[in-house]
Short mmCIF file of C-alpha atoms and ligand atoms in Angstrom, two decimals:
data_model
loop_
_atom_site.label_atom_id
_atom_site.label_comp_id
_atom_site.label_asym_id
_atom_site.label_seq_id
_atom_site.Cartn_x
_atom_site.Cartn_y
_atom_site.Cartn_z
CA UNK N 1162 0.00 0.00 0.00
CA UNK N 1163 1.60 2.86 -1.16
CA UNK N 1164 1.35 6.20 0.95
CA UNK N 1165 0.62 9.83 -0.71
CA UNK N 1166 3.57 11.86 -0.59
CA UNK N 1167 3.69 14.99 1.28
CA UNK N 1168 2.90 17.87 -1.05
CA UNK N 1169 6.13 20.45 -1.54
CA UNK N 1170 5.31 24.33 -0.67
CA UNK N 1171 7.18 27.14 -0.40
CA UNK N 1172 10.20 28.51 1.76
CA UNK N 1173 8.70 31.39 2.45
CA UNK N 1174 10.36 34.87 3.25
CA UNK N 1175 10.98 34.36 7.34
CA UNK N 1176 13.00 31.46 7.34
CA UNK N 1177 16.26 32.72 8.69
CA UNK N 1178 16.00 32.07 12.38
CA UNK N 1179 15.83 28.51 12.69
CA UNK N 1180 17.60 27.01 9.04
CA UNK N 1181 20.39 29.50 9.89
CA UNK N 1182 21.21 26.42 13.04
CA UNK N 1183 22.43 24.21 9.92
CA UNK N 1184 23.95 27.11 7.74
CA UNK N 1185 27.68 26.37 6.26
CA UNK N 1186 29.36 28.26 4.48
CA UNK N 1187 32.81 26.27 5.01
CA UNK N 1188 32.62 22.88 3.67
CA UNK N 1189 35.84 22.21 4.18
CA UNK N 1190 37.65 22.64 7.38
CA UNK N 1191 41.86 23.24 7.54
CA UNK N 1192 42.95 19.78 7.29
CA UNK N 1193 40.66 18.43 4.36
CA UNK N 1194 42.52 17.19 1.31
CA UNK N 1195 41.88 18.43 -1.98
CA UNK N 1196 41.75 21.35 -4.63
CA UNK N 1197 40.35 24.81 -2.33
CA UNK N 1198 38.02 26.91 -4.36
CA UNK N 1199 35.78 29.78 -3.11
CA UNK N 1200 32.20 29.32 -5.27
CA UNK N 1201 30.30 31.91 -5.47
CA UNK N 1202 26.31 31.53 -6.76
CA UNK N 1203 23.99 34.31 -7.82
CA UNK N 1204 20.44 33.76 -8.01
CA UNK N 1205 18.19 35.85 -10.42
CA UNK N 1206 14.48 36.17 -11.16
CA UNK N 1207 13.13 35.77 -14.91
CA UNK N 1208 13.84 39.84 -15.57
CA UNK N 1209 17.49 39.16 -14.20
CA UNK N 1210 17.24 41.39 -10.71
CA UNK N 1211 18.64 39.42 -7.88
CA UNK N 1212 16.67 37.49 -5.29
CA UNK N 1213 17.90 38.27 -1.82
CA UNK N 1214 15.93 35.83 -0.17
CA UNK N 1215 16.76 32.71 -1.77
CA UNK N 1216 18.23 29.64 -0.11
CA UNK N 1217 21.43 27.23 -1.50
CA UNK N 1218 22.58 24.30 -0.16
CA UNK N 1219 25.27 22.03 -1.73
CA UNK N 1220 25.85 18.92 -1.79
CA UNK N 1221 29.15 17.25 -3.27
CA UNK N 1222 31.54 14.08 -2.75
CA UNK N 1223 35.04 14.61 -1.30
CA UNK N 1224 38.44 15.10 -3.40
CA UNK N 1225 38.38 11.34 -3.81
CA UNK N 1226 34.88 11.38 -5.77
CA UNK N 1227 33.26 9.84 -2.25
CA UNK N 1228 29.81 11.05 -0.79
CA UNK N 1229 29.54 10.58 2.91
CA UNK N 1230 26.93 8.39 3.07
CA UNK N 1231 25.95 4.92 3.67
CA UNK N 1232 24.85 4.15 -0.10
CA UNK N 1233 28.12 5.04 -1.07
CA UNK N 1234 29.63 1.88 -0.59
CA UNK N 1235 32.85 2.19 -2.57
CA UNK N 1236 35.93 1.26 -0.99
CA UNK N 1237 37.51 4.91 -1.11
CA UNK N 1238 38.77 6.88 1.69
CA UNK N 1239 35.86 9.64 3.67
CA UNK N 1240 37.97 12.69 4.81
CA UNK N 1241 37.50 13.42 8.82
CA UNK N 1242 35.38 16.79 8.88
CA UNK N 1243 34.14 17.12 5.45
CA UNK N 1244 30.37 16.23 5.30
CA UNK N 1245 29.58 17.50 1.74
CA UNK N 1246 26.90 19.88 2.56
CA UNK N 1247 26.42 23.47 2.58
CA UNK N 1248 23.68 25.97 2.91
CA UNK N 1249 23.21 29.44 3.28
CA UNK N 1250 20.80 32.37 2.20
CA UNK N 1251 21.31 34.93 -0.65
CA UNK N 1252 22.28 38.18 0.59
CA UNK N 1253 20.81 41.42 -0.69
CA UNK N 1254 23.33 41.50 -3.64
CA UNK N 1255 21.57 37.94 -4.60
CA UNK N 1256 24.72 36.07 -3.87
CA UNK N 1257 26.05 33.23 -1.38
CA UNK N 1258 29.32 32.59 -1.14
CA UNK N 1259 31.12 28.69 0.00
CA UNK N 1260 34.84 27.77 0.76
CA UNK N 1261 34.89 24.17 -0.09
CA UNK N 1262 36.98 21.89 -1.92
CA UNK N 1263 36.95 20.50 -5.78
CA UNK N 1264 35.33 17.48 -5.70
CA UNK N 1265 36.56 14.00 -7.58
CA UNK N 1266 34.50 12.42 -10.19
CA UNK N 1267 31.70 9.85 -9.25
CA UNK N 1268 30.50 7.06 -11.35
CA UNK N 1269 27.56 6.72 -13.97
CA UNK N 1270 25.41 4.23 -13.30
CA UNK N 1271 25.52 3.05 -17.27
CA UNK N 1272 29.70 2.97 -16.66
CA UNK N 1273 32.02 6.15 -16.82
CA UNK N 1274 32.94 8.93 -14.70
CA UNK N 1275 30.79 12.05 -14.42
CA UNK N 1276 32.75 15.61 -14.40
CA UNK N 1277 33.29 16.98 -11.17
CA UNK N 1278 30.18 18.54 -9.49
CA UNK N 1279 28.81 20.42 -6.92
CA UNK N 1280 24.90 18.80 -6.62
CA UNK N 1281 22.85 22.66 -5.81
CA UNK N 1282 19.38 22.98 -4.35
CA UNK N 1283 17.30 26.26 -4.83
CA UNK N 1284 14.61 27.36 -2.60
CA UNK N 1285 12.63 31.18 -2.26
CA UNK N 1286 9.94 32.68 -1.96
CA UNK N 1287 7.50 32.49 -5.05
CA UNK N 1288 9.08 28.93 -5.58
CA UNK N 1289 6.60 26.31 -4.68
CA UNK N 1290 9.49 23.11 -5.33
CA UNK N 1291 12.78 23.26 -4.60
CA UNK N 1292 15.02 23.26 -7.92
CA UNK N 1293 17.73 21.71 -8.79
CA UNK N 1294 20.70 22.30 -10.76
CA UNK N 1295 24.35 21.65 -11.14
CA UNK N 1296 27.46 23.45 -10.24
CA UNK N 1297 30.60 22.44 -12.77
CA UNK N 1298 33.88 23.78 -13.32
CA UNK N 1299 34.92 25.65 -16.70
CA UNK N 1300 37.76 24.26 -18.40
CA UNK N 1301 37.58 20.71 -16.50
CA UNK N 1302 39.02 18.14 -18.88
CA UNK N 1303 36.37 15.84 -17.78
CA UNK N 1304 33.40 18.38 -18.56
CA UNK N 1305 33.08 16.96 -22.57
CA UNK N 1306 32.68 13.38 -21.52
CA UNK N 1307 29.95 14.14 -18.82
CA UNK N 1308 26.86 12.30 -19.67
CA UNK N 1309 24.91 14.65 -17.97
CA UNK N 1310 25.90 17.51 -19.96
CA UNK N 1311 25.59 15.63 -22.72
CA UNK N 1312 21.75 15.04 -22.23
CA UNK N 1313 21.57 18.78 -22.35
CA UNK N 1314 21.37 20.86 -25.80
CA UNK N 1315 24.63 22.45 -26.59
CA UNK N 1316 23.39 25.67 -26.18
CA UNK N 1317 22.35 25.83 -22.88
CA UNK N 1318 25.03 24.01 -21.18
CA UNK N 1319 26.96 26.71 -19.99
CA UNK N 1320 24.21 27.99 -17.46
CA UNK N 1321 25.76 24.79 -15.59
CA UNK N 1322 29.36 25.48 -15.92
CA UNK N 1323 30.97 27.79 -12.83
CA UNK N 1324 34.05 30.64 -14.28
CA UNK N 1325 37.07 31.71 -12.60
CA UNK N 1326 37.20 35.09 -11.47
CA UNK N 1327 40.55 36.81 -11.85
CA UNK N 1328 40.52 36.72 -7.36
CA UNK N 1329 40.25 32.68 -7.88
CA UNK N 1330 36.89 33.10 -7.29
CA UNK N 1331 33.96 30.32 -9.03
CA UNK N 1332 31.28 32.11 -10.17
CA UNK N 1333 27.81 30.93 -11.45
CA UNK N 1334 24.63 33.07 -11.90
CA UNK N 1335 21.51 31.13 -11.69
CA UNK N 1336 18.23 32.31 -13.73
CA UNK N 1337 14.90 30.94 -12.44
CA UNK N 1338 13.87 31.67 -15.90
CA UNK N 1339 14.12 34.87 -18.78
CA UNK N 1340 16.46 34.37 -21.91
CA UNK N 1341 19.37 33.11 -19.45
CA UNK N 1342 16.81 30.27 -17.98
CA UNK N 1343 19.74 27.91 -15.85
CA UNK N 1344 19.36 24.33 -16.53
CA UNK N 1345 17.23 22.61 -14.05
CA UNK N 1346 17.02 18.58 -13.06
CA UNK N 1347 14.21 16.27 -12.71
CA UNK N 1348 15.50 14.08 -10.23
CA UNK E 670 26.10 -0.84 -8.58
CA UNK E 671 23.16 1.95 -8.25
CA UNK E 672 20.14 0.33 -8.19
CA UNK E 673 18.93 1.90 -4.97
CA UNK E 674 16.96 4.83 -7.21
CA UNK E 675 13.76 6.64 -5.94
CA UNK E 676 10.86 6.58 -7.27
CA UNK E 677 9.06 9.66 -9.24
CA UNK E 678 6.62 11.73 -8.42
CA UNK E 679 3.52 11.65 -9.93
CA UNK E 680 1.26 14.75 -11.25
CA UNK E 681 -0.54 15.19 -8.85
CA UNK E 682 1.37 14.98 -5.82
CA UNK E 683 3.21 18.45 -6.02
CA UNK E 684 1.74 22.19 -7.27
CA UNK E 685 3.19 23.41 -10.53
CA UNK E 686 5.81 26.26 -9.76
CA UNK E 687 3.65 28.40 -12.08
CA UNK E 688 0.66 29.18 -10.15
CA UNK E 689 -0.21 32.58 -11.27
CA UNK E 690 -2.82 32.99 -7.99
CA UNK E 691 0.18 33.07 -6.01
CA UNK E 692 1.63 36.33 -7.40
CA UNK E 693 5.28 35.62 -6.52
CA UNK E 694 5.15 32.81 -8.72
CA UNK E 695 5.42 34.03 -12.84
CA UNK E 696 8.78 35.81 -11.92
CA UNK E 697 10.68 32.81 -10.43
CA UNK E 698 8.94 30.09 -12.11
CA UNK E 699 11.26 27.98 -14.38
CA UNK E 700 9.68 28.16 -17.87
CA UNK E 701 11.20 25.35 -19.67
CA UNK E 702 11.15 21.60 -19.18
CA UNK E 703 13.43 20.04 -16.43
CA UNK E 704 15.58 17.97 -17.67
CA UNK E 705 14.73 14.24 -16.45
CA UNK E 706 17.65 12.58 -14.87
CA UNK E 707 18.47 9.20 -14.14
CA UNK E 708 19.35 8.53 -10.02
CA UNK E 709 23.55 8.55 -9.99
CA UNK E 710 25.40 8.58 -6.67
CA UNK E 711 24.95 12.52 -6.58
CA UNK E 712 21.13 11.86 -6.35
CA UNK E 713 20.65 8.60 -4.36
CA UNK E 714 23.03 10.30 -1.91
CA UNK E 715 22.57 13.36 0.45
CA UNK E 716 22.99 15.08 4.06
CA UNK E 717 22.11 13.26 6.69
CA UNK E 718 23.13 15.40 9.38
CA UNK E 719 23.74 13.31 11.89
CA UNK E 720 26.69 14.77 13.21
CA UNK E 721 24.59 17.96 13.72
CA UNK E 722 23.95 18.77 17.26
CA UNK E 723 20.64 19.88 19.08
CA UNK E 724 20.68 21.96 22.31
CA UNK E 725 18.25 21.10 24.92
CA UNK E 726 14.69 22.79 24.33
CA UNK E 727 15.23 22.71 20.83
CA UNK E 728 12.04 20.75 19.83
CA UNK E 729 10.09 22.95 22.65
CA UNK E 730 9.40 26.41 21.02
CA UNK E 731 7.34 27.53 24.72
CA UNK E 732 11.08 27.03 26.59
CA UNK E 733 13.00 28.40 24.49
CA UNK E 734 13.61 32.44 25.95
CA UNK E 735 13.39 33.51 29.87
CA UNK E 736 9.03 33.32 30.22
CA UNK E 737 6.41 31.61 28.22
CA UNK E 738 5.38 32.49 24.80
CA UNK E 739 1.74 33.79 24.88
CA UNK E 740 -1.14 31.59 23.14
CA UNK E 741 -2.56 28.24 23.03
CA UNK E 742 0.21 25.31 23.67
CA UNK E 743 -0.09 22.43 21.43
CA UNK E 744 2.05 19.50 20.66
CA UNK E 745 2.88 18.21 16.73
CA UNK E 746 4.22 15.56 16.26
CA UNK E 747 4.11 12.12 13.63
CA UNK E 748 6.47 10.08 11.82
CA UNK E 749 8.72 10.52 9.05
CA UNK E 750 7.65 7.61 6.49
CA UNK E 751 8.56 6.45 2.86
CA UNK E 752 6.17 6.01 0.30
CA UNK E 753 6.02 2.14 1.69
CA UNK E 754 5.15 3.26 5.21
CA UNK E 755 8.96 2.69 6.51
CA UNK E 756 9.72 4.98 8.69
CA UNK E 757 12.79 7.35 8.06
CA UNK E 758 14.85 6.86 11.08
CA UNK E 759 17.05 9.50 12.94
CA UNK E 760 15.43 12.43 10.69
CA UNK E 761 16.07 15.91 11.11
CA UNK E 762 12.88 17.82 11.19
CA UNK E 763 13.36 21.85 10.87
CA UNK E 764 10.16 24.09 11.71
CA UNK E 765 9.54 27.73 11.81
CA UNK E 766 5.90 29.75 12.57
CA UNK E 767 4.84 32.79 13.83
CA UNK E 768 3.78 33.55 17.51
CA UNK E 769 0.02 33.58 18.20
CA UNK E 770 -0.47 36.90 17.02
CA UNK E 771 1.08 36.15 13.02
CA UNK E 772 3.93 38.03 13.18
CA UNK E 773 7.48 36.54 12.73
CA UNK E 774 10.69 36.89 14.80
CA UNK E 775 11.94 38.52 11.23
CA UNK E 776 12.85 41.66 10.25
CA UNK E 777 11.18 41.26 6.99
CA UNK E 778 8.27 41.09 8.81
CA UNK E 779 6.41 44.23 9.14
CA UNK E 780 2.99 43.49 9.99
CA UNK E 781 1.08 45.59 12.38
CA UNK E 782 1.32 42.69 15.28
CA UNK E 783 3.01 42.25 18.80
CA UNK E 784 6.32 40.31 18.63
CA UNK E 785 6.36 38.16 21.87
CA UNK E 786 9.71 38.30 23.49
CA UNK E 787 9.05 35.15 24.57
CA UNK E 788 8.70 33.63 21.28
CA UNK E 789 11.71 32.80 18.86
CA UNK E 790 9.50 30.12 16.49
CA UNK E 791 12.16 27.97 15.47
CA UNK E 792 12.71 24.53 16.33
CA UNK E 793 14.79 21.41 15.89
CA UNK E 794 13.74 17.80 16.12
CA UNK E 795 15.44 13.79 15.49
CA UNK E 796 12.71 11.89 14.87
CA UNK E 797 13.59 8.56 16.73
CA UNK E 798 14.58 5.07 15.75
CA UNK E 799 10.69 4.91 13.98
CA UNK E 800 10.67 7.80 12.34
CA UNK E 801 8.68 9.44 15.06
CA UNK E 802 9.51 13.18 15.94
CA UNK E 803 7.27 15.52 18.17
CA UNK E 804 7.68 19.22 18.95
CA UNK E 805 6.01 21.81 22.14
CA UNK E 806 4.39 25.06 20.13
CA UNK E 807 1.67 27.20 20.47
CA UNK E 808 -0.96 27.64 17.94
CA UNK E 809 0.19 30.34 15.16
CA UNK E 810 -1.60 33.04 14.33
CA UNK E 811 -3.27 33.80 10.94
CA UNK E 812 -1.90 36.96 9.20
CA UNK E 813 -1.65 38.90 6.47
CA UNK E 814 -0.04 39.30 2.93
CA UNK E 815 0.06 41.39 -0.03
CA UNK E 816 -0.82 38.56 -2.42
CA UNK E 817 -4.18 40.23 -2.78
CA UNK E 818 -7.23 42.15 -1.51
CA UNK E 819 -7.64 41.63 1.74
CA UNK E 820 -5.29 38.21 1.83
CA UNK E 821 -4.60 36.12 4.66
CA UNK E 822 -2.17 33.21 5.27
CA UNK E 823 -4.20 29.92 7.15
CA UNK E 824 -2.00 29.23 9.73
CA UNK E 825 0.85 26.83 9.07
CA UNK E 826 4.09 25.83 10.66
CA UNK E 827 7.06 25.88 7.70
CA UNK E 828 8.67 22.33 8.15
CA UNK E 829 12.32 20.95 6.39
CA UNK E 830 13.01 17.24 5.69
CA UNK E 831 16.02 15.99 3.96
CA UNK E 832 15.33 12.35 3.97
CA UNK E 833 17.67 9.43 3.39
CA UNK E 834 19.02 11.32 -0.40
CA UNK E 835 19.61 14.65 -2.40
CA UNK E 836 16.34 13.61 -4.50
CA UNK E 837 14.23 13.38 -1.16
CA UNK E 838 14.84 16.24 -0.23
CA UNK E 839 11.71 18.54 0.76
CA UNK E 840 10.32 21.92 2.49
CA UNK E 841 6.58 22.08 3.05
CA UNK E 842 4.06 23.80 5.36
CA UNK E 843 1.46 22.39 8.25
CA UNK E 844 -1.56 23.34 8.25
CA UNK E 845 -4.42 23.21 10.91
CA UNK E 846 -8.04 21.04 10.27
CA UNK E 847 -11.14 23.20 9.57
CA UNK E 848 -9.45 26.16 8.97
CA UNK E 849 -11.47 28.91 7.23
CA UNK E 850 -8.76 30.37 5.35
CA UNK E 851 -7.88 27.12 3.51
CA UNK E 852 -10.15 28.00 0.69
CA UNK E 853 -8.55 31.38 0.19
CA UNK E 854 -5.15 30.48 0.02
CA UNK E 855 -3.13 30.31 -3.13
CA UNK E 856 -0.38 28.65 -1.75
CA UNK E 857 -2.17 25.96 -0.15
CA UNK E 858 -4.63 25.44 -2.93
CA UNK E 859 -1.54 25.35 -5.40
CA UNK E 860 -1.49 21.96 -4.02
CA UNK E 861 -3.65 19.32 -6.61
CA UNK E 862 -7.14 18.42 -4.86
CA UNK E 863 -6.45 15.15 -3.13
CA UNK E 864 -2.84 15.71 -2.27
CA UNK E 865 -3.46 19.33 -0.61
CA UNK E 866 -5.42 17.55 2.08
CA UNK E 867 -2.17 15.61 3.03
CA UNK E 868 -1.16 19.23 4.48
CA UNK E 869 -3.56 19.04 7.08
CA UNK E 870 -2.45 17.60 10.27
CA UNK E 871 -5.07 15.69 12.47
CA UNK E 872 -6.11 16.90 15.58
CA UNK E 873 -5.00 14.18 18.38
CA UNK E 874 -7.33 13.26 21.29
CA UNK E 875 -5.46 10.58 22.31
CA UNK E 876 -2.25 12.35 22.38
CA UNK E 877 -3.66 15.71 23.81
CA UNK E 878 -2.55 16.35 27.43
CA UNK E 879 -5.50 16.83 30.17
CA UNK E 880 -5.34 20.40 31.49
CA UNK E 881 -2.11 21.13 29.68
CA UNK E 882 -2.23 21.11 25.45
CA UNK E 883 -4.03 19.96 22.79
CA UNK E 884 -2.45 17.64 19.86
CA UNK E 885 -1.77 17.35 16.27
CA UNK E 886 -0.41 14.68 14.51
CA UNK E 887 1.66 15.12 10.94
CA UNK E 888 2.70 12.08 9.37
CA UNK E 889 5.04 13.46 6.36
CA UNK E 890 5.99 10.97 3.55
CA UNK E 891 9.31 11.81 1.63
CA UNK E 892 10.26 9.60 -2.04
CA UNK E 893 10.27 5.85 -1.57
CA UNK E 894 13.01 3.82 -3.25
CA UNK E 895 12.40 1.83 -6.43
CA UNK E 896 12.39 -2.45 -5.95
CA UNK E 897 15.93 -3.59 -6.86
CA UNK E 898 15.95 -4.60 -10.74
CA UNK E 899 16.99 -8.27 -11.35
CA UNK E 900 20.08 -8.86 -11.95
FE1 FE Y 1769 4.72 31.48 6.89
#
């Protein structure tokens, strides 16, 4: 007997004081192996002004291409004090901003290696689901053999695919829709 | 080696993000197709959060600041279940509400209502080994909106689940049997008829406390798993 599932509704505008308990905005502690990179996401409304009351949170695998969690049963090693997750609210310039670490590739469940990613949820106000999307890396060797971006047309790949700033800074503006509409998953 | 995929909605069981009653809606609406995507590690995977810590009182909104928080006490509580009816052990439940009088511990809120200093409205629960989870409140007030003439939120208590994965994840609202303002609301009746009603909770005699609170009881039911394919 299958149960109905609970119905999805909005964030809402006055979530701060209790989500902000679980907010991170370091990933990665001093100590955590891999690549450091500083990712910085902008969220946008269909006429491109910012929305300053949006919520992030990340979810990635360690430098080894591992997720912290039991149904990741591969025999590769979990990094003390990395978790994977991160969340925190856009501020009035639209924008949250991480410290984590690059993450290693994880498999494809038909065979292969996916590029590396940064899984991204997207909550706010006037957003009845969460979205999600993807967070990957310009100029990643791996990004042209990713059989996720390959599912996606050509053209609107690069909503997906984070630049570096001149400061070393990731950067990826996300469009909830208008002619810059970012790439969102069914999953 | 990933066979442990969840299964999909189905049409009715969430509201479209285009619901043009709810006004916020057309601006932040995705207008093209999501792209459907098969359940990799990145999906069947997610926070689990049990590392995080909760303080004591965390899961009692009334003991939460120096007095008690004016209004009507009322316990919620209920299990966290899969589509199966297993329960989702070791959950972490997230809720926020306003105090009795509908006005937030925000300062985005500016409606014309009392803050109670007593009142934070944020709370943290771990639902047990069953899935079951249960939280101290009091009642939340109605209040208003600029959605429209003369609109009015039902009250609700904003809850977060992450469930056992990334896909499971899910933020939804409580909302209170017989309440008037159901029928008005855009965001609750963005909801499908027949799922909406899931939203509801049920009021609890047998779990209501005799000169001390009255009870509601909010079963919520994240993505079950797909069987295992042969092999
Ligand atoms: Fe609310």
């Amino acid at each position: 007997m299958a149960l109905g599932l609970t119905p999805s509704q909005t964030i809402g505008p006055f979530y701060f004081g209790t989500l902000i308990k679980a907010y991170r905005c370091e990933l990665a502690p001093a100590g955590v192996p891999g690549e450091r990179v500083d990712v910085v996401l902008e969220l946008h409304d269909a006429q491109g002004a910012v929305v300053p009351d949006g919520l992030f949170e990340l979810w990635q695998a360690n430098s080894h291409g591992r997720y912290n969690h039991p149904d990741d049963r591969r025999n590769l090693p979990l990094d003390s004090g990395f978790e994977g997750f991160g969340r925190a609210s856009t501020w009035t310039d639209g924008c949250a901003r991480f410290h984590t670490i690059k993450p290693g590739r994880v498999p494809w469940p038909e065979g292969g290696l996916q590029a590396p990613h940064i899984n991204v949820s997207i909550f706010a106000r006037g957003l009845l689901n969460r979205v999600a999307t993807r967070l990957y890396f310009e100029g990643d060797p791996a990004l042209g053999e990713d059989p996720v971006l390959k599912r996606i047309e050509a053209a609107r790949r690069n909503t997906l695919i984070a630049k570096k700033e001149t400061d070393g800074t990731w950067r990826l503006p996300i469009h909830l829709g208008g002619p810059k509409e970012t790439v969102f998953f069914d999953i | 080696m990933t066979e442990k995929t969840y299964r999909r909605p189905t049409a009715g069981d969430h509201p479209p993000n285009l619901s043009p009653d709810y006004k916020s809606t057309p601006l932040r609406a995705p207008s093209q197709a999501a792209v459907v995507l098969p359940h990799s590690l990145s999906e069947i995977t997610g926070p689990l959060l049990h590392g995080e810590r909760l303080d004591a009182n965390e899961n009692d909104l009334t003991r939460q600041r120096m007095g008690e928080p004016l209004g009507e006490r009322i316990i919620v509580h209920g299990r966290v279940l899969d589509e199966d009816g297993k329960a989702i052990p070791d959950a972490l439940v997230e809720i926020w509400q306003c105090n009795a009088a509908g006005r937030y511990h925000h300062p985005g809120d500016q409606h014309d209502a009392p803050i109670d200093p007593n009142f934070y409205g944020g709370g943290r629960a771990r639902a047990d080994g069953e899935g079951h989870y249960r939280f101290v409140t009091i009642k939340p007030g109605a209040y208003p909106w600029k959605n429209h003439h003369n609109a009015w939120r039902p009250a609700h208590i904003h809850f977060s689940l992450f469930g056992p994965a990334f896909a499971t994840r899910l933020i939804t609202q409580m909302y209170f049997p017989n309440d008037p303002l159901l029928a008005f609301d855009p965001i609750y009746n963005s909801v499908p008829a027949g799922a909406r009603e899931r939203l509801q909770a049920a009021f609890d005699m047998a779990t209501t406390q005799p000169e001390w609170a009255l009870a509601y009881r909010f079963d919520i039911v994240l993505r079950g798993r797909n069987a295992t394919p042969m092999e």
